[in-house]
PDB file of C-alpha atoms in Angstrom:
ATOM      1  CA  UNK A   1     -22.054   6.083  50.262  1.00 74.00           C
ATOM      2  CA  UNK A   2     -22.875   9.490  48.954  1.00 84.00           C
ATOM      3  CA  UNK A   3     -25.924  10.344  46.871  1.00 85.00           C
ATOM      4  CA  UNK A   4     -23.740  10.753  43.818  1.00 82.00           C
ATOM      5  CA  UNK A   5     -22.284   7.238  44.334  1.00 82.00           C
ATOM      6  CA  UNK A   6     -25.734   5.753  44.778  1.00 84.00           C
ATOM      7  CA  UNK A   7     -27.000   7.482  41.637  1.00 84.00           C
ATOM      8  CA  UNK A   8     -24.012   6.282  39.641  1.00 83.00           C
ATOM      9  CA  UNK A   9     -24.648   2.729  40.749  1.00 83.00           C
ATOM     10  CA  UNK A  10     -28.340   2.993  39.861  1.00 83.00           C
ATOM     11  CA  UNK A  11     -27.783   4.558  36.429  1.00 83.00           C
ATOM     12  CA  UNK A  12     -24.505   3.002  35.243  1.00 81.00           C
ATOM     13  CA  UNK A  13     -24.705  -0.525  36.699  1.00 72.00           C
ATOM     14  CA  UNK A  14     -24.344  -2.891  33.720  1.00 65.00           C
ATOM     15  CA  UNK A  15     -27.336  -5.036  32.854  1.00 58.00           C
ATOM     16  CA  UNK A  16     -25.124  -8.079  32.824  1.00 53.00           C
ATOM     17  CA  UNK A  17     -23.964  -7.392  36.430  1.00 56.00           C
ATOM     18  CA  UNK A  18     -24.687 -10.153  38.928  1.00 54.00           C
ATOM     19  CA  UNK A  19     -27.307  -7.889  40.564  1.00 60.00           C
ATOM     20  CA  UNK A  20     -29.134  -7.304  37.246  1.00 65.00           C
ATOM     21  CA  UNK A  21     -30.989  -4.098  36.401  1.00 74.00           C
ATOM     22  CA  UNK A  22     -31.226  -1.471  39.042  1.00 80.00           C
ATOM     23  CA  UNK A  23     -34.645  -0.106  40.077  1.00 85.00           C
ATOM     24  CA  UNK A  24     -33.997   3.180  38.361  1.00 85.00           C
ATOM     25  CA  UNK A  25     -32.915   1.565  35.136  1.00 82.00           C
ATOM     26  CA  UNK A  26     -36.024  -0.588  35.253  1.00 85.00           C
ATOM     27  CA  UNK A  27     -38.137   2.635  35.407  1.00 89.00           C
ATOM     28  CA  UNK A  28     -36.114   4.151  32.464  1.00 86.00           C
ATOM     29  CA  UNK A  29     -36.671   0.965  30.509  1.00 85.00           C
ATOM     30  CA  UNK A  30     -40.422   1.281  31.119  1.00 90.00           C
ATOM     31  CA  UNK A  31     -40.260   4.945  30.006  1.00 89.00           C
ATOM     32  CA  UNK A  32     -38.572   3.941  26.785  1.00 87.00           C
ATOM     33  CA  UNK A  33     -41.282   1.381  25.957  1.00 88.00           C
ATOM     34  CA  UNK A  34     -44.033   3.807  26.832  1.00 92.00           C
ATOM     35  CA  UNK A  35     -42.359   6.597  24.761  1.00 89.00           C
ATOM     36  CA  UNK A  36     -42.127   4.362  21.685  1.00 88.00           C
ATOM     37  CA  UNK A  37     -45.758   3.343  22.132  1.00 91.00           C
ATOM     38  CA  UNK A  38     -46.841   6.975  22.282  1.00 90.00           C
ATOM     39  CA  UNK A  39     -44.929   7.855  19.109  1.00 86.00           C
ATOM     40  CA  UNK A  40     -46.522   4.978  17.226  1.00 88.00           C
ATOM     41  CA  UNK A  41     -50.045   5.877  18.345  1.00 91.00           C
ATOM     42  CA  UNK A  42     -49.489   9.597  17.459  1.00 86.00           C
ATOM     43  CA  UNK A  43     -49.136   8.563  13.754  1.00 85.00           C
ATOM     44  CA  UNK A  44     -52.878   7.826  13.821  1.00 89.00           C
ATOM     45  CA  UNK A  45     -54.007  11.383  12.833  1.00 87.00           C
ATOM     46  CA  UNK A  46     -57.693  11.154  13.835  1.00 91.00           C
ATOM     47  CA  UNK A  47     -56.707   9.837  17.291  1.00 91.00           C
ATOM     48  CA  UNK A  48     -53.946  12.440  17.663  1.00 87.00           C
ATOM     49  CA  UNK A  49     -56.117  15.393  16.889  1.00 89.00           C
ATOM     50  CA  UNK A  50     -58.907  14.123  19.101  1.00 91.00           C
ATOM     51  CA  UNK A  51     -56.595  13.893  22.102  1.00 91.00           C
ATOM     52  CA  UNK A  52     -53.992  16.415  21.057  1.00 88.00           C
ATOM     53  CA  UNK A  53     -53.683  18.092  24.461  1.00 91.00           C
ATOM     54  CA  UNK A  54     -53.122  14.674  26.161  1.00 92.00           C
ATOM     55  CA  UNK A  55     -50.394  13.720  23.621  1.00 89.00           C
ATOM     56  CA  UNK A  56     -48.706  17.146  23.962  1.00 86.00           C
ATOM     57  CA  UNK A  57     -48.617  16.774  27.670  1.00 90.00           C
ATOM     58  CA  UNK A  58     -47.297  13.190  27.464  1.00 90.00           C
ATOM     59  CA  UNK A  59     -44.576  14.300  25.007  1.00 87.00           C
ATOM     60  CA  UNK A  60     -43.446  17.140  27.224  1.00 88.00           C
ATOM     61  CA  UNK A  61     -43.410  14.941  30.364  1.00 91.00           C
ATOM     62  CA  UNK A  62     -41.472  12.133  28.627  1.00 89.00           C
ATOM     63  CA  UNK A  63     -39.036  14.659  27.228  1.00 88.00           C
ATOM     64  CA  UNK A  64     -38.391  16.211  30.650  1.00 91.00           C
ATOM     65  CA  UNK A  65     -37.879  12.808  32.258  1.00 92.00           C
ATOM     66  CA  UNK A  66     -35.412  11.764  29.504  1.00 90.00           C
ATOM     67  CA  UNK A  67     -33.605  15.097  30.029  1.00 91.00           C
ATOM     68  CA  UNK A  68     -33.383  14.543  33.734  1.00 93.00           C
ATOM     69  CA  UNK A  69     -32.008  11.050  33.135  1.00 91.00           C
ATOM     70  CA  UNK A  70     -29.395  12.393  30.675  1.00 91.00           C
ATOM     71  CA  UNK A  71     -28.250  15.100  33.068  1.00 92.00           C
ATOM     72  CA  UNK A  72     -28.103  12.681  35.945  1.00 92.00           C
ATOM     73  CA  UNK A  73     -25.965  10.312  33.900  1.00 91.00           C
ATOM     74  CA  UNK A  74     -23.537  13.067  32.870  1.00 91.00           C
ATOM     75  CA  UNK A  75     -23.304  14.286  36.539  1.00 91.00           C
ATOM     76  CA  UNK A  76     -22.895  10.892  38.200  1.00 89.00           C
ATOM     77  CA  UNK A  77     -20.494   9.487  35.559  1.00 89.00           C
ATOM     78  CA  UNK A  78     -17.780  11.529  37.316  1.00 83.00           C
ATOM     79  CA  UNK A  79     -17.478   8.642  39.817  1.00 83.00           C
ATOM     80  CA  UNK A  80     -15.469   6.877  37.115  1.00 84.00           C
ATOM     81  CA  UNK A  81     -11.905   8.014  36.983  1.00 83.00           C
ATOM     82  CA  UNK A  82     -11.905   8.127  33.152  1.00 85.00           C
ATOM     83  CA  UNK A  83     -14.778  10.640  33.178  1.00 86.00           C
ATOM     84  CA  UNK A  84     -13.916  12.900  36.066  1.00 85.00           C
ATOM     85  CA  UNK A  85     -13.786  16.649  35.580  1.00 85.00           C
ATOM     86  CA  UNK A  86     -15.183  18.761  32.747  1.00 87.00           C
ATOM     87  CA  UNK A  87     -13.106  17.056  30.030  1.00 89.00           C
ATOM     88  CA  UNK A  88     -14.110  13.660  31.351  1.00 88.00           C
ATOM     89  CA  UNK A  89     -17.831  14.470  31.142  1.00 90.00           C
ATOM     90  CA  UNK A  90     -17.338  15.877  27.626  1.00 91.00           C
ATOM     91  CA  UNK A  91     -15.606  12.606  26.734  1.00 91.00           C
ATOM     92  CA  UNK A  92     -18.621  10.711  28.106  1.00 89.00           C
ATOM     93  CA  UNK A  93     -21.065  12.981  26.198  1.00 90.00           C
ATOM     94  CA  UNK A  94     -19.369  11.960  22.939  1.00 91.00           C
ATOM     95  CA  UNK A  95     -19.782   8.218  23.572  1.00 88.00           C
ATOM     96  CA  UNK A  96     -22.314   6.469  21.347  1.00 84.00           C
ATOM     97  CA  UNK A  97     -24.710   5.737  24.221  1.00 83.00           C
ATOM     98  CA  UNK A  98     -24.694   9.373  25.431  1.00 87.00           C
ATOM     99  CA  UNK A  99     -25.163  10.696  21.821  1.00 88.00           C
ATOM    100  CA  UNK A 100     -28.205   8.384  21.405  1.00 85.00           C
ATOM    101  CA  UNK A 101     -29.631   9.782  24.617  1.00 86.00           C
ATOM    102  CA  UNK A 102     -29.201  13.357  23.427  1.00 87.00           C
ATOM    103  CA  UNK A 103     -30.621  12.509  19.991  1.00 84.00           C
ATOM    104  CA  UNK A 104     -33.758  11.173  21.627  1.00 84.00           C
ATOM    105  CA  UNK A 105     -34.217  14.244  23.870  1.00 86.00           C
ATOM    106  CA  UNK A 106     -33.876  17.001  21.270  1.00 82.00           C
ATOM    107  CA  UNK A 107     -37.069  16.314  19.269  1.00 81.00           C
ATOM    108  CA  UNK A 108     -39.246  16.607  22.398  1.00 76.00           C
ATOM    109  CA  UNK A 109     -38.305  20.249  22.785  1.00 72.00           C
ATOM    110  CA  UNK A 110     -38.477  21.372  19.131  1.00 72.00           C
ATOM    111  CA  UNK A 111     -41.638  23.136  18.113  1.00 56.00           C
ATOM    112  CA  UNK A 112     -43.679  20.989  15.729  1.00 52.00           C
ATOM    113  CA  UNK A 113     -42.955  21.954  12.159  1.00 51.00           C
ATOM    114  CA  UNK A 114     -45.572  22.556   9.382  1.00 52.00           C
ATOM    115  CA  UNK A 115     -43.237  20.699   7.004  1.00 58.00           C
ATOM    116  CA  UNK A 116     -44.333  17.125   6.801  1.00 62.00           C
ATOM    117  CA  UNK A 117     -40.862  15.794   6.110  1.00 65.00           C
ATOM    118  CA  UNK A 118     -39.350  17.615   9.072  1.00 68.00           C
ATOM    119  CA  UNK A 119     -42.199  16.517  11.375  1.00 66.00           C
ATOM    120  CA  UNK A 120     -41.651  12.896  10.361  1.00 71.00           C
ATOM    121  CA  UNK A 121     -37.895  13.197  10.719  1.00 73.00           C
ATOM    122  CA  UNK A 122     -38.375  14.459  14.289  1.00 72.00           C
ATOM    123  CA  UNK A 123     -40.690  11.585  15.033  1.00 72.00           C
ATOM    124  CA  UNK A 124     -38.071   9.207  13.668  1.00 75.00           C
ATOM    125  CA  UNK A 125     -35.429  10.637  16.024  1.00 74.00           C
ATOM    126  CA  UNK A 126     -37.817   9.990  18.940  1.00 76.00           C
ATOM    127  CA  UNK A 127     -38.040   6.351  17.882  1.00 76.00           C
ATOM    128  CA  UNK A 128     -34.290   6.211  18.374  1.00 73.00           C
ATOM    129  CA  UNK A 129     -35.171   5.516  21.964  1.00 75.00           C
ATOM    130  CA  UNK A 130     -35.293   1.885  20.923  1.00 75.00           C
ATOM    131  CA  UNK A 131     -31.549   2.106  20.549  1.00 71.00           C
ATOM    132  CA  UNK A 132     -31.272   2.777  24.262  1.00 73.00           C
ATOM    133  CA  UNK A 133     -32.306  -0.809  24.895  1.00 68.00           C
ATOM    134  CA  UNK A 134     -28.642  -1.846  24.229  1.00 66.00           C
ATOM    135  CA  UNK A 135     -27.686  -0.396  27.596  1.00 68.00           C
ATOM    136  CA  UNK A 136     -30.102  -2.644  29.453  1.00 65.00           C
ATOM    137  CA  UNK A 137     -29.702  -5.920  27.550  1.00 66.00           C
ATOM    138  CA  UNK A 138     -26.879  -8.385  27.922  1.00 68.00           C
ATOM    139  CA  UNK A 139     -28.060 -10.184  24.762  1.00 70.00           C
ATOM    140  CA  UNK A 140     -27.530  -6.990  22.622  1.00 72.00           C
ATOM    141  CA  UNK A 141     -23.990  -6.701  23.962  1.00 74.00           C
ATOM    142  CA  UNK A 142     -23.254 -10.306  23.070  1.00 79.00           C
ATOM    143  CA  UNK A 143     -24.749  -9.843  19.574  1.00 81.00           C
ATOM    144  CA  UNK A 144     -22.690  -6.743  18.937  1.00 79.00           C
ATOM    145  CA  UNK A 145     -19.519  -8.529  20.040  1.00 82.00           C
ATOM    146  CA  UNK A 146     -20.354 -11.529  17.793  1.00 85.00           C
ATOM    147  CA  UNK A 147     -20.857  -9.215  14.759  1.00 87.00           C
ATOM    148  CA  UNK A 148     -17.660  -7.315  15.521  1.00 86.00           C
ATOM    149  CA  UNK A 149     -15.631 -10.573  15.845  1.00 87.00           C
ATOM    150  CA  UNK A 150     -16.651 -11.556  12.319  1.00 89.00           C
ATOM    151  CA  UNK A 151     -16.434  -8.103  10.736  1.00 89.00           C
ATOM    152  CA  UNK A 152     -13.763  -9.073   8.225  1.00 91.00           C
ATOM    153  CA  UNK A 153     -15.675 -12.097   6.922  1.00 90.00           C
ATOM    154  CA  UNK A 154     -18.890 -10.028   6.714  1.00 90.00           C
ATOM    155  CA  UNK A 155     -17.100  -7.247   4.849  1.00 92.00           C
ATOM    156  CA  UNK A 156     -15.725  -9.699   2.319  1.00 92.00           C
ATOM    157  CA  UNK A 157     -19.210 -11.220   1.744  1.00 90.00           C
ATOM    158  CA  UNK A 158     -20.632  -7.746   1.181  1.00 91.00           C
ATOM    159  CA  UNK A 159     -17.801  -6.847  -1.202  1.00 92.00           C
ATOM    160  CA  UNK A 160     -18.429 -10.044  -3.139  1.00 91.00           C
ATOM    161  CA  UNK A 161     -22.140  -9.304  -3.239  1.00 90.00           C
ATOM    162  CA  UNK A 162     -21.395  -5.879  -4.608  1.00 92.00           C
ATOM    163  CA  UNK A 163     -19.245  -7.258  -7.395  1.00 93.00           C
ATOM    164  CA  UNK A 164     -21.907  -9.776  -8.380  1.00 92.00           C
ATOM    165  CA  UNK A 165     -24.474  -6.976  -8.382  1.00 92.00           C
ATOM    166  CA  UNK A 166     -22.420  -4.726 -10.542  1.00 94.00           C
ATOM    167  CA  UNK A 167     -21.387  -7.429 -13.017  1.00 93.00           C
ATOM    168  CA  UNK A 168     -24.927  -8.822 -13.451  1.00 92.00           C
ATOM    169  CA  UNK A 169     -26.462  -5.376 -13.811  1.00 92.00           C
ATOM    170  CA  UNK A 170     -23.857  -4.393 -16.427  1.00 93.00           C
ATOM    171  CA  UNK A 171     -24.494  -7.556 -18.413  1.00 92.00           C
ATOM    172  CA  UNK A 172     -28.308  -6.907 -18.286  1.00 90.00           C
ATOM    173  CA  UNK A 173     -27.725  -3.309 -19.468  1.00 91.00           C
ATOM    174  CA  UNK A 174     -25.589  -4.662 -22.374  1.00 90.00           C
ATOM    175  CA  UNK A 175     -27.980  -7.460 -23.543  1.00 89.00           C
ATOM    176  CA  UNK A 176     -31.250  -5.582 -22.977  1.00 86.00           C
ATOM    177  CA  UNK A 177     -30.529  -1.936 -23.590  1.00 78.00           C
ATOM    178  CA  UNK A 178     -34.198  -1.002 -23.792  1.00 76.00           C
ATOM    179  CA  UNK A 179     -36.133   1.684 -21.906  1.00 76.00           C
ATOM    180  CA  UNK A 180     -36.007  -0.234 -18.567  1.00 79.00           C
ATOM    181  CA  UNK A 181     -32.252  -0.959 -18.784  1.00 86.00           C
ATOM    182  CA  UNK A 182     -31.003   2.167 -20.597  1.00 85.00           C
ATOM    183  CA  UNK A 183     -28.301   2.808 -18.037  1.00 88.00           C
ATOM    184  CA  UNK A 184     -26.264   0.815 -15.498  1.00 89.00           C
ATOM    185  CA  UNK A 185     -27.724   2.742 -12.470  1.00 88.00           C
ATOM    186  CA  UNK A 186     -31.261   1.813 -13.609  1.00 87.00           C
ATOM    187  CA  UNK A 187     -30.131  -1.781 -14.122  1.00 90.00           C
ATOM    188  CA  UNK A 188     -28.722  -1.805 -10.638  1.00 91.00           C
ATOM    189  CA  UNK A 189     -32.318  -1.524  -9.271  1.00 90.00           C
ATOM    190  CA  UNK A 190     -33.194  -4.681 -11.094  1.00 90.00           C
ATOM    191  CA  UNK A 191     -30.027  -6.305  -9.753  1.00 90.00           C
ATOM    192  CA  UNK A 192     -30.910  -5.530  -6.146  1.00 90.00           C
ATOM    193  CA  UNK A 193     -34.429  -6.892  -6.235  1.00 90.00           C
ATOM    194  CA  UNK A 194     -33.269  -9.952  -8.189  1.00 89.00           C
ATOM    195  CA  UNK A 195     -30.268 -10.762  -5.893  1.00 88.00           C
ATOM    196  CA  UNK A 196     -32.449 -10.465  -2.862  1.00 85.00           C
ATOM    197  CA  UNK A 197     -35.044 -12.696  -4.524  1.00 81.00           C
ATOM    198  CA  UNK A 198     -37.780 -10.025  -3.940  1.00 83.00           C
ATOM    199  CA  UNK A 199     -38.857  -9.837  -7.562  1.00 75.00           C
ATOM    200  CA  UNK A 200     -41.214  -6.864  -7.677  1.00 80.00           C
ATOM    201  CA  UNK A 201     -41.822  -7.484 -11.335  1.00 76.00           C
ATOM    202  CA  UNK A 202     -41.765  -3.791 -12.267  1.00 80.00           C
ATOM    203  CA  UNK A 203     -38.514  -4.336 -14.334  1.00 82.00           C
ATOM    204  CA  UNK A 204     -37.866  -7.605 -16.105  1.00 83.00           C
ATOM    205  CA  UNK A 205     -35.886  -8.774 -19.139  1.00 87.00           C
ATOM    206  CA  UNK A 206     -37.375  -9.389 -22.569  1.00 87.00           C
ATOM    207  CA  UNK A 207     -34.553 -11.154 -24.468  1.00 87.00           C
ATOM    208  CA  UNK A 208     -33.443 -14.771 -24.052  1.00 90.00           C
ATOM    209  CA  UNK A 209     -29.969 -13.686 -22.973  1.00 88.00           C
ATOM    210  CA  UNK A 210     -31.462 -11.324 -20.374  1.00 88.00           C
ATOM    211  CA  UNK A 211     -33.706 -14.059 -19.002  1.00 89.00           C
ATOM    212  CA  UNK A 212     -30.719 -16.394 -18.681  1.00 91.00           C
ATOM    213  CA  UNK A 213     -28.779 -13.708 -16.883  1.00 89.00           C
ATOM    214  CA  UNK A 214     -31.722 -13.029 -14.558  1.00 89.00           C
ATOM    215  CA  UNK A 215     -32.112 -16.714 -13.669  1.00 90.00           C
ATOM    216  CA  UNK A 216     -28.321 -17.045 -12.870  1.00 91.00           C
ATOM    217  CA  UNK A 217     -28.470 -13.835 -10.816  1.00 90.00           C
ATOM    218  CA  UNK A 218     -31.495 -15.064  -8.844  1.00 89.00           C
ATOM    219  CA  UNK A 219     -29.760 -18.362  -8.080  1.00 89.00           C
ATOM    220  CA  UNK A 220     -26.610 -16.601  -7.030  1.00 89.00           C
ATOM    221  CA  UNK A 221     -28.692 -14.401  -4.719  1.00 87.00           C
ATOM    222  CA  UNK A 222     -29.808 -17.459  -2.712  1.00 86.00           C
ATOM    223  CA  UNK A 223     -26.109 -18.270  -2.008  1.00 84.00           C
ATOM    224  CA  UNK A 224     -25.146 -14.702  -1.347  1.00 85.00           C
ATOM    225  CA  UNK A 225     -27.901 -14.327   1.299  1.00 83.00           C
ATOM    226  CA  UNK A 226     -26.905 -17.624   2.956  1.00 86.00           C
ATOM    227  CA  UNK A 227     -23.242 -16.559   3.213  1.00 87.00           C
ATOM    228  CA  UNK A 228     -23.517 -13.752   5.826  1.00 87.00           C
ATOM    229  CA  UNK A 229     -26.336 -15.597   7.518  1.00 87.00           C
ATOM    230  CA  UNK A 230     -24.051 -18.575   8.104  1.00 88.00           C
ATOM    231  CA  UNK A 231     -21.196 -16.336   9.292  1.00 89.00           C
ATOM    232  CA  UNK A 232     -23.531 -14.641  11.796  1.00 88.00           C
ATOM    233  CA  UNK A 233     -25.060 -17.850  12.983  1.00 88.00           C
ATOM    234  CA  UNK A 234     -21.629 -19.285  13.815  1.00 88.00           C
ATOM    235  CA  UNK A 235     -20.582 -16.096  15.464  1.00 87.00           C
ATOM    236  CA  UNK A 236     -23.673 -15.881  17.638  1.00 86.00           C
ATOM    237  CA  UNK A 237     -23.344 -19.578  18.629  1.00 86.00           C
ATOM    238  CA  UNK A 238     -19.708 -19.060  19.647  1.00 86.00           C
ATOM    239  CA  UNK A 239     -20.436 -15.866  21.585  1.00 82.00           C
ATOM    240  CA  UNK A 240     -23.252 -17.428  23.615  1.00 82.00           C
ATOM    241  CA  UNK A 241     -21.217 -20.537  24.317  1.00 85.00           C
ATOM    242  CA  UNK A 242     -18.346 -18.384  25.656  1.00 82.00           C
ATOM    243  CA  UNK A 243     -20.783 -16.342  27.748  1.00 75.00           C
ATOM    244  CA  UNK A 244     -22.277 -19.543  29.128  1.00 78.00           C
ATOM    245  CA  UNK A 245     -18.833 -20.861  30.045  1.00 82.00           C
ATOM    246  CA  UNK A 246     -17.951 -17.511  31.661  1.00 77.00           C
ATOM    247  CA  UNK A 247     -21.116 -17.578  33.803  1.00 68.00           C
ATOM    248  CA  UNK A 248     -20.408 -21.191  34.847  1.00 77.00           C
ATOM    249  CA  UNK A 249     -16.825 -20.392  35.856  1.00 77.00           C
ATOM    250  CA  UNK A 250     -17.939 -17.352  37.887  1.00 71.00           C
ATOM    251  CA  UNK A 251     -20.521 -19.448  39.726  1.00 71.00           C
ATOM    252  CA  UNK A 252     -17.953 -22.126  40.463  1.00 76.00           C
ATOM    253  CA  UNK A 253     -15.513 -19.502  41.721  1.00 74.00           C
ATOM    254  CA  UNK A 254     -18.157 -18.040  44.003  1.00 69.00           C
ATOM    255  CA  UNK A 255     -19.056 -21.526  45.266  1.00 72.00           C
ATOM    256  CA  UNK A 256     -15.365 -22.355  45.973  1.00 74.00           C
ATOM    257  CA  UNK A 257     -14.954 -19.038  47.757  1.00 70.00           C
ATOM    258  CA  UNK A 258     -17.929 -19.743  49.934  1.00 65.00           C
ATOM    259  CA  UNK A 259     -16.637 -23.213  50.785  1.00 64.00           C
ATOM    260  CA  UNK A 260     -13.171 -21.797  51.653  1.00 62.00           C
ATOM    261  CA  UNK A 261     -14.800 -19.204  53.884  1.00 61.00           C
ATOM    262  CA  UNK A 262     -16.800 -21.848  55.712  1.00 58.00           C
ATOM    263  CA  UNK A 263     -13.646 -24.015  56.252  1.00 57.00           C
ATOM    264  CA  UNK A 264     -11.743 -21.014  57.682  1.00 56.00           C
ATOM    265  CA  UNK A 265     -14.561 -20.150  60.049  1.00 56.00           C
ATOM    266  CA  UNK A 266     -14.640 -23.735  61.323  1.00 54.00           C
ATOM    267  CA  UNK A 267     -10.943 -23.555  62.097  1.00 55.00           C
TER     268      UNK A 267
END
């Protein structure tokens, strides 16, 4: 086995493979956790300015390691027929996982901006390293498959929620019509916090009709939240049951294969 083949196995071996995470992927997973921890700690300004040189050094080191990992993945992915050659590697670089890797790397090598918004945006991109967990977790793959299998039902529930939100906000605008509800867009804010049963209390109805509408909307919100929750719960249960059955079948197949091999050796 060549070095490239070994590297490909270490970096691209699925987390749900029978062998589990490779040693290299375990190190990358640790680096992701450490990177996220550093980003969080850096938001404490007194601590950051006190140990600025250490944090700058850590940021540069983490960025270099992530860049090496990214380049190694792009180089070794050529072992797969689909990603061979220059076009194949470009195809891989446009996959969601590779784009997340690139998005995480870029902020490490951009000079810190004096603009607070830009600086926070760069730090947010660095936190995208959390999204890299999906590559190393079988559970995240199953959750994504469960959500995708119920995408039509979820879409319908969101559309229904949007209709209820628009109708209730329009009614509130019509019956109230005061400074707080002088337009439908402003009434939509009230609709969102009422449907989600958050109830900030910054905007509330004054008329009897408005209070009745508000009560009905709040009660409808309970059912609207339960709808996608029930859909997702059923999807997750089904996905994990299928996975459990698949694992059991694989184990039984391996066991039968071992028994057949033993019988042949005896003959």
